[in-house]
XYZ file of C-alpha atoms in Angstrom:
685
model
C -46.842 -39.000 -54.620
C -43.769 -37.093 -53.439
C -41.520 -38.823 -50.894
C -40.272 -35.459 -49.653
C -42.317 -33.490 -47.121
C -44.884 -31.052 -48.479
C -44.688 -27.514 -47.150
C -48.216 -26.602 -46.074
C -50.172 -23.380 -45.791
C -51.968 -22.415 -42.580
C -55.347 -21.067 -43.660
C -58.415 -20.304 -41.536
C -56.945 -22.144 -38.571
C -56.116 -25.337 -40.516
C -52.960 -26.771 -42.083
C -53.659 -27.102 -45.771
C -52.024 -28.757 -48.810
C -51.544 -32.426 -49.721
C -50.648 -32.468 -53.417
C -46.977 -31.980 -54.317
C -46.047 -29.150 -56.636
C -42.731 -27.310 -56.993
C -39.603 -29.085 -55.773
C -37.411 -27.096 -53.401
C -33.769 -28.042 -53.986
C -30.890 -27.937 -51.546
C -28.546 -25.066 -52.362
C -25.751 -27.173 -50.862
C -25.918 -30.262 -53.085
C -28.951 -29.903 -55.365
C -30.993 -32.676 -53.732
C -34.745 -32.250 -53.384
C -35.664 -31.201 -49.833
C -39.366 -30.387 -49.952
C -42.259 -29.722 -52.281
C -44.741 -26.900 -52.157
C -48.399 -27.857 -52.496
C -50.543 -27.471 -55.595
C -53.887 -27.350 -53.730
C -55.633 -24.059 -54.518
C -56.258 -21.763 -51.566
C -59.642 -20.100 -51.125
C -58.426 -16.566 -50.451
C -61.974 -15.336 -49.964
C -62.273 -17.686 -46.999
C -58.827 -16.692 -45.743
C -59.546 -12.969 -45.762
C -63.003 -13.402 -44.266
C -61.533 -15.507 -41.446
C -58.944 -12.822 -40.710
C -61.460 -9.969 -40.772
C -63.949 -11.759 -38.537
C -62.387 -14.361 -36.257
C -58.903 -12.821 -36.345
C -60.052 -9.293 -35.645
C -62.467 -10.436 -32.947
C -59.850 -12.474 -31.077
C -57.194 -9.764 -31.290
C -59.472 -6.947 -30.161
C -60.757 -8.999 -27.240
C -57.277 -8.219 -25.917
C -55.677 -4.795 -25.520
C -52.252 -3.375 -26.352
C -50.846 -4.487 -23.021
C -52.101 -8.073 -23.196
C -51.008 -8.479 -26.816
C -47.540 -7.268 -25.820
C -47.476 -9.897 -23.039
C -48.492 -12.502 -25.597
C -45.516 -11.558 -27.786
C -43.196 -12.051 -24.836
C -44.546 -15.552 -24.217
C -44.305 -16.357 -27.907
C -40.664 -15.267 -27.998
C -39.868 -17.487 -25.011
C -41.494 -20.483 -26.685
C -39.547 -20.002 -29.905
C -36.250 -19.798 -28.034
C -37.097 -22.966 -26.126
C -37.435 -24.735 -29.492
C -34.749 -22.855 -31.403
C -32.477 -25.849 -32.046
C -35.070 -27.429 -34.328
C -35.097 -24.205 -36.324
C -31.286 -24.030 -36.399
C -31.112 -27.556 -37.793
C -33.594 -26.756 -40.547
C -32.036 -23.376 -41.277
C -28.820 -25.076 -42.378
C -30.743 -26.468 -45.353
C -31.266 -22.914 -46.620
C -27.477 -22.603 -46.901
C -27.114 -20.567 -43.718
C -24.257 -20.953 -41.257
C -24.918 -21.012 -37.515
C -24.058 -17.296 -37.354
C -26.385 -16.533 -40.268
C -29.155 -18.501 -38.584
C -28.616 -16.662 -35.297
C -29.540 -13.403 -37.042
C -32.677 -15.000 -38.437
C -33.882 -17.105 -35.505
C -32.738 -15.357 -32.345
C -32.897 -11.984 -34.049
C -36.541 -12.703 -34.826
C -37.316 -13.783 -31.268
C -35.410 -10.770 -29.987
C -37.673 -8.502 -32.025
C -40.696 -10.085 -30.338
C -39.145 -9.397 -26.931
C -38.293 -5.820 -27.892
C -41.835 -5.046 -29.027
C -43.291 -6.795 -26.006
C -41.221 -4.545 -23.764
C -41.968 -1.354 -25.700
C -45.655 -2.158 -25.880
C -46.004 -2.770 -22.156
C -43.931 0.296 -21.320
C -45.241 2.837 -23.813
C -48.758 1.874 -24.861
C -51.984 2.412 -22.913
C -54.488 -0.125 -21.742
C -57.339 -0.539 -24.214
C -57.279 -0.344 -28.003
C -57.062 3.390 -28.584
C -53.981 5.579 -28.451
C -54.399 9.255 -27.632
C -51.640 10.843 -29.686
C -50.342 13.804 -27.721
C -52.276 16.181 -25.501
C -55.505 17.823 -26.632
C -55.187 21.439 -27.763
C -57.711 24.260 -27.308
C -59.367 25.352 -30.537
C -61.342 28.223 -29.059
C -60.869 31.079 -26.596
C -63.328 29.943 -23.919
C -61.911 26.468 -23.312
C -65.009 24.619 -24.497
C -63.716 23.278 -27.828
C -60.610 21.110 -28.133
C -58.890 19.028 -30.793
C -56.605 16.020 -30.721
C -55.611 12.875 -32.593
C -56.260 9.206 -31.892
C -54.947 5.961 -33.355
C -57.258 2.953 -33.611
C -56.906 -0.578 -35.060
C -57.894 -0.920 -38.703
C -60.788 -3.255 -39.559
C -58.836 -5.242 -42.099
C -55.921 -7.582 -42.647
C -52.283 -6.993 -43.557
C -50.632 -9.134 -46.217
C -46.881 -9.538 -45.681
C -44.932 -10.586 -48.781
C -41.422 -11.485 -47.635
C -38.014 -12.174 -49.161
C -36.088 -15.461 -49.135
C -33.041 -14.322 -47.160
C -34.529 -14.176 -43.638
C -37.469 -16.622 -43.508
C -38.046 -16.111 -39.759
C -36.838 -12.607 -38.870
C -38.455 -11.219 -42.022
C -41.821 -12.508 -40.818
C -41.476 -11.717 -37.118
C -40.188 -8.139 -37.461
C -43.437 -7.243 -39.243
C -45.693 -9.568 -37.270
C -44.607 -8.096 -33.919
C -45.823 -4.618 -34.851
C -49.061 -5.590 -36.593
C -49.932 -8.004 -33.755
C -49.632 -5.344 -31.067
C -51.659 -3.032 -33.316
C -54.485 -5.598 -33.302
C -54.373 -6.295 -37.053
C -54.446 -9.937 -38.259
C -51.943 -10.885 -40.934
C -51.491 -13.246 -43.862
C -47.818 -14.070 -44.437
C -46.501 -15.004 -47.877
C -42.843 -16.036 -47.601
C -40.574 -16.455 -50.602
C -41.113 -19.991 -51.863
C -37.477 -21.113 -51.885
C -37.034 -20.928 -48.094
C -40.698 -21.176 -47.094
C -40.098 -24.508 -45.348
C -38.279 -22.659 -42.566
C -41.073 -20.094 -42.231
C -43.577 -22.962 -42.058
C -41.612 -24.602 -39.249
C -41.640 -21.344 -37.285
C -45.384 -20.839 -37.803
C -46.027 -24.407 -36.642
C -44.184 -23.638 -33.413
C -46.112 -20.400 -32.990
C -49.380 -22.309 -33.453
C -48.307 -25.081 -31.065
C -47.353 -22.531 -28.401
C -51.005 -21.737 -27.702
C -50.076 -18.040 -27.605
C -51.622 -17.077 -30.949
C -55.207 -15.756 -30.851
C -57.320 -17.561 -33.429
C -57.095 -16.001 -36.887
C -54.281 -13.631 -36.008
C -51.770 -15.302 -38.347
C -52.161 -17.245 -41.599
C -49.470 -18.616 -43.893
C -49.545 -18.880 -47.683
C -47.148 -21.272 -49.400
C -46.797 -20.882 -53.142
C -48.938 -18.692 -55.349
C -51.018 -15.777 -54.059
C -53.751 -16.166 -56.681
C -56.341 -13.411 -56.381
C -55.349 -12.442 -52.833
C -54.368 -8.846 -53.651
C -57.504 -8.398 -55.756
C -59.681 -9.056 -52.691
C -58.247 -6.327 -50.465
C -59.962 -3.049 -49.637
C -59.118 0.269 -48.002
C -58.981 -1.173 -44.477
C -56.312 -3.670 -45.508
C -52.583 -3.195 -45.998
C -49.739 -4.778 -47.955
C -46.083 -4.871 -46.987
C -43.336 -6.123 -49.275
C -39.667 -6.987 -48.881
C -37.685 -7.930 -51.965
C -36.380 -6.497 -55.198
C -37.134 -2.961 -56.334
C -38.493 -4.336 -59.620
C -41.015 -6.627 -57.911
C -42.034 -3.838 -55.527
C -42.760 -1.561 -58.479
C -44.883 -4.256 -60.107
C -46.906 -5.109 -57.013
C -47.635 -1.541 -55.939
C -49.333 -0.914 -59.300
C -51.802 -3.787 -58.865
C -55.059 -2.175 -60.113
C -57.115 -3.167 -57.071
C -54.547 -1.712 -54.673
C -54.659 1.572 -56.568
C -58.454 1.643 -56.916
C -59.048 1.030 -53.202
C -56.052 3.074 -52.004
C -54.684 0.064 -50.126
C -51.574 1.191 -48.211
C -48.448 -0.440 -49.659
C -45.161 -0.391 -47.754
C -42.038 -1.519 -49.600
C -38.583 -2.298 -48.273
C -36.445 -3.066 -51.314
C -32.890 -4.196 -51.885
C -30.577 -1.256 -52.351
C -27.031 -0.269 -53.265
C -25.852 0.477 -49.748
C -22.424 2.014 -49.314
C -19.624 2.306 -46.792
C -17.364 5.366 -46.791
C -13.831 5.488 -45.439
C -13.345 9.124 -44.390
C -10.170 10.958 -45.475
C -9.052 11.444 -41.858
C -8.560 7.689 -41.356
C -4.921 6.621 -41.598
C -3.851 3.232 -42.956
C -2.302 2.242 -39.632
C -5.322 3.300 -37.536
C -7.892 1.177 -35.716
C -10.617 2.756 -37.860
C -8.968 1.516 -41.064
C -9.073 -2.070 -39.799
C -12.668 -1.579 -38.646
C -13.623 -0.435 -42.127
C -12.099 -3.478 -43.835
C -13.642 -5.830 -41.283
C -17.102 -4.276 -41.672
C -17.030 -4.553 -45.466
C -15.828 -8.162 -45.340
C -18.473 -9.122 -42.794
C -21.271 -7.587 -44.841
C -20.038 -9.329 -47.991
C -20.021 -12.778 -46.387
C -22.893 -12.753 -43.846
C -25.781 -14.715 -45.409
C -23.466 -15.021 -48.449
C -24.095 -11.358 -49.177
C -27.844 -11.961 -49.446
C -28.907 -9.102 -47.209
C -30.904 -6.073 -48.226
C -28.492 -4.058 -46.058
C -25.263 -5.558 -47.433
C -22.496 -3.187 -48.561
C -22.479 -3.077 -52.366
C -20.360 0.056 -52.921
C -17.158 0.754 -51.004
C -16.119 4.417 -51.205
C -12.438 5.022 -50.474
C -10.091 8.046 -50.752
C -7.970 7.794 -53.884
C -4.746 7.519 -51.877
C -6.054 4.525 -49.894
C -7.509 2.424 -52.710
C -4.531 0.090 -53.021
C -4.299 -0.495 -49.269
C -8.035 -1.188 -48.899
C -8.040 -3.581 -51.866
C -5.030 -5.447 -50.488
C -6.363 -5.848 -46.937
C -9.906 -6.664 -48.001
C -8.703 -9.322 -50.432
C -6.463 -10.834 -47.769
C -9.294 -10.969 -45.242
C -11.734 -12.558 -47.683
C -9.126 -15.159 -48.687
C -9.419 -16.574 -45.156
C -13.172 -17.217 -45.548
C -13.942 -20.912 -46.069
C -16.890 -21.442 -48.419
C -18.914 -24.651 -48.424
C -21.498 -26.809 -46.700
C -22.499 -25.038 -43.439
C -22.566 -28.436 -41.731
C -18.798 -28.759 -42.184
C -16.723 -27.414 -39.316
C -14.824 -24.254 -40.207
C -17.138 -23.137 -43.018
C -17.870 -19.433 -42.632
C -19.957 -18.837 -45.767
C -22.563 -21.099 -47.308
C -24.149 -21.156 -50.763
C -26.645 -18.761 -52.228
C -30.265 -19.626 -51.450
C -31.108 -21.233 -54.810
C -29.553 -22.199 -58.108
C -31.672 -19.530 -59.774
C -30.174 -17.005 -57.388
C -26.695 -18.229 -58.293
C -27.455 -17.819 -61.998
C -28.763 -14.289 -61.458
C -25.802 -13.210 -59.307
C -23.226 -14.481 -61.776
C -25.012 -12.768 -64.658
C -25.075 -9.526 -62.668
C -21.365 -9.987 -61.998
C -20.790 -10.193 -65.745
C -22.687 -6.916 -66.177
C -20.665 -5.233 -63.435
C -17.409 -6.304 -65.074
C -18.267 -4.164 -68.088
C -17.570 -1.059 -65.966
C -15.118 -2.423 -63.409
C -11.991 -4.492 -62.920
C -11.833 -7.789 -61.058
C -9.626 -7.554 -57.958
C -10.349 -10.936 -56.376
C -12.804 -13.804 -56.604
C -14.947 -13.904 -59.715
C -17.114 -16.382 -61.585
C -14.479 -19.104 -61.743
C -12.288 -20.737 -59.157
C -14.762 -21.215 -56.319
C -13.819 -24.367 -54.383
C -16.437 -25.066 -51.722
C -15.808 -27.784 -49.150
C -18.208 -30.625 -48.384
C -19.787 -33.658 -50.026
C -21.800 -33.090 -53.197
C -21.099 -29.367 -53.220
C -20.244 -29.445 -56.921
C -24.002 -29.372 -57.493
C -24.514 -26.539 -55.019
C -25.323 -22.856 -55.609
C -22.008 -21.406 -54.450
C -20.415 -18.079 -55.281
C -17.097 -16.927 -53.847
C -16.541 -13.476 -52.289
C -15.681 -11.096 -55.114
C -14.145 -7.627 -55.034
C -14.355 -5.292 -58.026
C -12.916 -1.824 -58.658
C -14.939 0.720 -60.595
C -13.160 2.009 -63.683
C -14.980 5.342 -63.492
C -17.074 6.014 -60.352
C -18.590 9.117 -61.973
C -19.915 7.236 -64.995
C -23.569 6.294 -65.361
C -24.679 2.739 -64.642
C -22.455 0.012 -63.315
C -22.387 -0.489 -59.560
C -24.601 2.577 -59.091
C -27.446 0.717 -60.809
C -26.705 -3.024 -60.758
C -27.088 -5.026 -57.575
C -25.597 -8.496 -57.493
C -27.462 -9.951 -54.501
C -24.547 -11.995 -53.279
C -20.979 -11.669 -51.917
C -19.898 -8.998 -54.410
C -18.803 -5.426 -53.653
C -17.275 -2.689 -55.800
C -14.516 -0.327 -54.658
C -14.899 3.286 -55.786
C -12.267 6.018 -55.451
C -13.321 9.514 -54.395
C -11.472 12.848 -54.409
C -12.913 14.598 -51.319
C -15.862 14.310 -48.936
C -18.246 16.198 -51.229
C -17.338 13.790 -54.029
C -18.022 10.852 -51.678
C -21.414 12.335 -50.777
C -22.265 12.692 -54.450
C -21.243 9.096 -55.216
C -23.298 7.796 -52.292
C -26.344 9.606 -53.669
C -25.872 7.897 -57.039
C -27.409 4.791 -55.473
C -30.745 6.626 -55.766
C -31.867 5.734 -52.271
C -30.560 3.073 -49.885
C -31.428 1.402 -46.613
C -28.169 2.148 -44.818
C -24.748 3.692 -45.177
C -21.694 3.501 -42.935
C -19.228 6.323 -42.407
C -15.953 5.328 -40.759
C -14.315 8.409 -39.279
C -12.732 9.651 -36.088
C -13.270 13.322 -36.912
C -16.474 14.902 -35.512
C -16.296 17.698 -38.076
C -16.243 15.202 -40.932
C -19.245 13.419 -39.421
C -21.111 16.709 -38.924
C -20.636 17.558 -42.605
C -21.172 14.165 -44.221
C -23.961 12.560 -42.173
C -26.766 15.100 -42.841
C -26.047 14.749 -46.556
C -26.107 10.959 -46.356
C -29.377 11.068 -44.413
C -31.114 12.585 -47.454
C -30.685 9.340 -49.414
C -30.342 6.709 -46.687
C -32.789 5.332 -44.131
C -30.073 4.756 -41.539
C -26.552 6.138 -41.132
C -24.047 4.102 -39.124
C -21.099 6.164 -37.826
C -18.220 3.908 -36.849
C -15.007 4.585 -34.961
C -12.997 2.799 -32.276
C -15.239 4.039 -29.458
C -18.483 2.951 -31.129
C -17.039 -0.370 -32.309
C -17.008 -1.787 -28.778
C -20.824 -1.921 -28.786
C -21.800 -1.396 -32.417
C -24.340 -3.860 -33.785
C -22.908 -3.306 -37.251
C -23.804 -1.829 -40.598
C -26.227 -4.545 -41.621
C -28.326 -5.042 -38.485
C -31.713 -3.307 -38.349
C -32.780 -2.796 -34.730
C -36.361 -2.875 -33.417
C -35.943 0.562 -31.834
C -34.745 2.238 -35.031
C -36.373 2.809 -38.388
C -35.714 0.258 -41.133
C -36.395 1.407 -44.671
C -35.114 3.965 -47.112
C -36.093 6.421 -49.849
C -36.086 5.986 -53.617
C -34.764 2.677 -54.867
C -34.965 1.279 -51.318
C -38.750 1.354 -51.608
C -39.729 4.525 -49.778
C -41.199 2.490 -46.935
C -40.610 2.265 -43.215
C -40.656 -0.581 -40.707
C -39.673 -1.018 -37.062
C -38.644 2.265 -35.426
C -40.014 1.401 -31.998
C -43.659 2.173 -31.372
C -43.774 4.041 -34.696
C -43.700 0.578 -36.231
C -46.981 -0.195 -34.465
C -48.631 3.061 -35.495
C -48.043 2.208 -39.173
C -50.778 -0.418 -38.758
C -53.243 1.897 -37.008
C -55.652 4.456 -38.423
C -55.129 8.052 -37.334
C -58.168 10.304 -36.899
C -58.525 13.884 -35.724
C -61.079 14.558 -32.972
C -62.888 17.791 -32.151
C -65.253 18.432 -29.291
C -65.642 19.590 -25.722
C -63.029 18.514 -23.161
C -65.571 16.282 -21.434
C -66.483 14.496 -24.669
C -62.863 14.050 -25.683
C -62.089 12.674 -22.229
C -64.840 10.082 -22.629
C -63.508 8.983 -26.018
C -59.782 8.830 -25.271
C -60.224 7.456 -21.736
C -57.915 10.208 -20.532
C -58.613 13.418 -18.665
C -58.549 16.497 -20.891
C -58.142 19.792 -19.061
C -61.361 21.708 -18.846
C -63.438 18.537 -18.797
C -65.665 17.368 -15.972
C -63.858 16.152 -12.870
C -64.943 13.771 -10.131
C -64.513 15.020 -6.583
C -65.289 12.845 -3.550
C -64.502 12.876 0.131
C -61.809 10.244 -0.458
C -58.339 11.524 -1.351
C -57.329 10.040 -4.764
C -54.079 8.760 -3.241
C -56.141 6.535 -0.935
C -57.636 4.523 -3.818
C -56.259 1.318 -5.262
C -55.546 1.147 -8.988
C -58.797 -0.625 -9.910
C -60.970 1.777 -7.911
C -59.425 4.986 -9.174
C -61.406 6.697 -11.926
C -59.951 8.780 -14.741
C -61.014 12.343 -13.957
C -60.982 11.849 -10.188
C -59.613 15.097 -8.801
C -58.463 16.973 -5.721
C -58.331 20.776 -5.321
C -55.948 21.548 -2.477
C -55.867 24.222 0.200
C -53.744 27.333 -0.378
C -50.207 28.304 0.632
C -48.654 31.781 0.629
C -45.001 31.908 -0.445
C -42.742 33.761 1.992
C -39.169 34.999 1.909
C -38.339 32.377 4.505
C -39.531 29.678 2.038
C -37.108 30.928 -0.593
C -34.185 31.240 1.809
C -34.790 27.818 3.346
C -35.162 26.115 -0.034
C -32.003 27.790 -1.313
C -30.034 26.625 1.723
C -31.437 23.109 1.487
C -30.867 22.709 -2.256
C -27.727 24.824 -2.610
C -29.449 26.876 -5.329
C -28.589 30.510 -4.581
C -29.288 31.820 -8.079
C -29.418 35.622 -8.099
C -33.041 35.709 -9.256
C -34.043 34.271 -5.895
C -31.615 36.126 -3.599
C -30.350 39.383 -5.177
C -33.108 41.993 -4.931
C -31.222 44.633 -6.935
C -30.254 42.292 -9.786
C -33.769 40.864 -9.943
C -35.272 44.341 -10.406
C -33.331 44.733 -13.666
C -34.870 41.592 -15.190
C -38.178 41.103 -16.963
C -39.648 39.916 -13.633
C -38.720 43.152 -11.800
C -38.535 41.346 -8.444
C -37.238 38.208 -6.767
C -39.154 35.051 -7.534
C -39.415 31.609 -5.991
C -37.427 28.668 -7.314
C -39.428 26.668 -9.849
C -38.557 23.487 -8.000
C -39.754 25.023 -4.765
C -43.135 25.515 -6.452
C -43.110 21.808 -7.391
C -42.150 20.791 -3.876
C -44.755 23.072 -2.315
C -47.413 21.690 -4.673
C -46.483 18.143 -3.674
C -46.853 19.160 -0.050
C -50.324 20.444 -0.861
C -51.674 17.394 -2.689
C -49.820 14.418 -1.150
C -51.659 12.256 1.350
C -48.788 11.432 3.738
C -50.127 8.260 5.354
C -49.403 4.722 4.195
C -51.643 3.787 1.281
C -51.877 2.348 -2.249
C -49.537 4.908 -3.854
C -46.070 3.366 -3.723
C -43.699 5.803 -5.371
C -43.192 8.664 -7.767
C -42.353 6.984 -11.098
C -41.458 10.097 -13.091
C -42.411 13.570 -14.198
C -43.333 14.650 -17.747
C -44.177 17.834 -19.631
C -43.042 20.233 -16.905
C -43.509 23.909 -17.694
C -43.195 26.949 -15.449
C -45.753 29.381 -16.836
C -46.051 32.362 -14.495
C -43.361 33.479 -11.990
C -44.195 33.265 -8.285
C -42.893 36.275 -6.316
C -42.822 36.570 -2.527
C -46.357 37.038 -1.232
C -48.154 35.067 -3.969
C -50.565 32.366 -2.862
C -50.619 29.042 -4.717
C -52.798 25.974 -4.758
C -52.815 22.770 -6.847
C -55.328 20.631 -8.672
C -54.409 16.962 -8.941
C -56.436 14.910 -11.452
C -56.147 11.282 -12.526
C -55.255 11.666 -16.193
C -54.484 8.145 -17.349
C -54.158 4.610 -16.010
C -51.729 2.066 -17.497
C -52.054 -1.536 -16.407
C -48.702 -3.087 -17.329
C -49.378 -6.320 -15.475
C -46.317 -5.774 -13.290
C -45.639 -6.800 -9.714
C -43.273 -5.263 -7.180
C -40.183 -7.097 -5.878
C -42.396 -8.207 -2.996
C -44.927 -9.707 -5.388
C -47.509 -6.932 -5.070
C -49.433 -6.214 -8.314
C -49.263 -2.584 -9.405
C -50.128 -0.201 -12.213
C -48.986 3.202 -13.387
C -51.196 6.257 -12.840
C -50.501 9.532 -14.630
C -51.730 12.592 -12.726
C -52.391 15.962 -14.311
C -51.121 18.723 -12.012
C -52.046 22.400 -12.368
C -50.569 24.903 -9.927
C -52.311 28.292 -9.911
C -51.889 31.568 -8.035
C -54.395 33.857 -6.284
C -55.480 35.217 -9.672
C -56.177 31.693 -10.969
C -53.257 32.107 -13.377
C -51.442 28.899 -14.276
C -48.091 28.886 -12.488
C -46.810 25.383 -13.257
C -48.098 22.496 -15.336
C -46.894 18.899 -15.436
C -47.732 15.211 -15.295
C -46.648 13.043 -12.377
C -46.419 9.280 -12.800
C -46.918 7.084 -9.765
C -46.836 3.377 -9.050
C -50.132 2.374 -7.443
C -51.027 -0.921 -5.785
C -53.678 -3.152 -7.311
C -56.143 -5.235 -5.375
C -55.373 -8.300 -7.499
C -53.173 -9.576 -10.320
C -54.536 -9.147 -13.855
């Protein structure tokens, strides 16, 4: 029986695994930390539990409530973060490295909680855009909807970020209502297990929404079908192997890969050696080489420098890296820990040997690493190493070989087009950085970089004050890249949620589409009562409830008064002669007067449940309104969004989107827009 703790799986709502299997060694001193378990997992039971209990519990909630759950989960993890920090050190991570993993992971939960509550509807169906007429009579419309899949997503994650790597995917699939099975890389799975235990203890997780697999995946992928999904983060070689699993191909199981890539940083030719941008460039490269000991899928592997600056960059980069203390992260002053495993160390040093066949060693290397700390001679350390390509235009070398550690290769380029070509030789990367202070250089280079890179980071002195850095994927922005980088996509705001939903096109009458999407579609049936819609509380207001206003004739006095009040004396409203020479052939009313007049027509002025105008979307002025035209408005409740918010005074409220159509005496559409209002609720929840 092992004396070290056994890292357990969390399967079908139970912690599982008692028999010791693979030893997990400390990368700091080689001691045994944990064992995985040898107990075989019943993946049929696991998948069935996810598809039944997990799906049922998640879909008993809606987008809004799942987003609130993420927020609570993030708070709980931060309350218990020190336990995770302490354990994270055993992966070889420094406190700064662990901050990215632990608080970066919690931060992603908060970000998706906020985006979900702000941008997603109540319910479990997203109406994607407005419906469009498919016929001439207005009786046949089309649109798109997104709905939760009836399956499970399997997340296969890398060793470098045991917590963030899980949570950045979990946040999106959770809001989407799709249960997940997480398979972390074995070497650092003990930290993932600790995080999942906290998530389970929090009481925030719906039953079956998250399961954890430690060790082998057995026949898991062979049990998936077309409603399921697989995501993968890791090496390009492993991604290629997994995506060709026969069952995944046979059942067309969606497979999203985010693979390690040969990311680059480019120092633009406009940057002088004595400039702030030059120092920023060196600092960014050094940081990306040493953060997580270079074990980041976004780390800078290729450093592209103008020929005339190669010597200066090599000198300053080497000097900066010489100040980095390598060793046990528990020792004060250590800024870079070991690689994650001894196997990883072996692989990185072998890849370094391969790189040296096409490059020259500038600093660092296989030998001479002197980590600080007790027992570190048995650790998996590798010192920061800078190489210089002998021939950047040659095949192979740093354009093909990735040493997943603190190793980067300098490459000289002749001009910006040459730099663009060298960047593309990476065959697809997650991110590139361009350091420049010349907008024209950026305008030329960035679109060309975007072809082969999932994200382009443009850095100068102005941006540096707030820049999150080359290597930091953000929840609001896409993470992923083409080609070698896997061709997949994660994060990207709400787009990250839609990856886990099924899109379907709908066709039918406006009334039928309204019933399905829970949103008023123009031309559909409306509900008209003696009660003004603005007099109803949020809960009592029905989608489709509508008001057709009385009429108002636009006069010259209206135009003059509005112009004087607003200061808008544009010739189209005041110069009769000039207006005759335009396509309108006469003076017309201000568009914003039409909006104001419409508001005067449909607003109920007395105190009531409507608290404030929250915004205005999709405004279009369709037909001009000359003096003498008569307008009226139709106000219809289009959509209700219960965000669970309260006012500063503690009053519960929701958001109501109103469809507004302003027409003239010929029933021609004059203006079209959506108004968002804050509306009181009768109760919280």
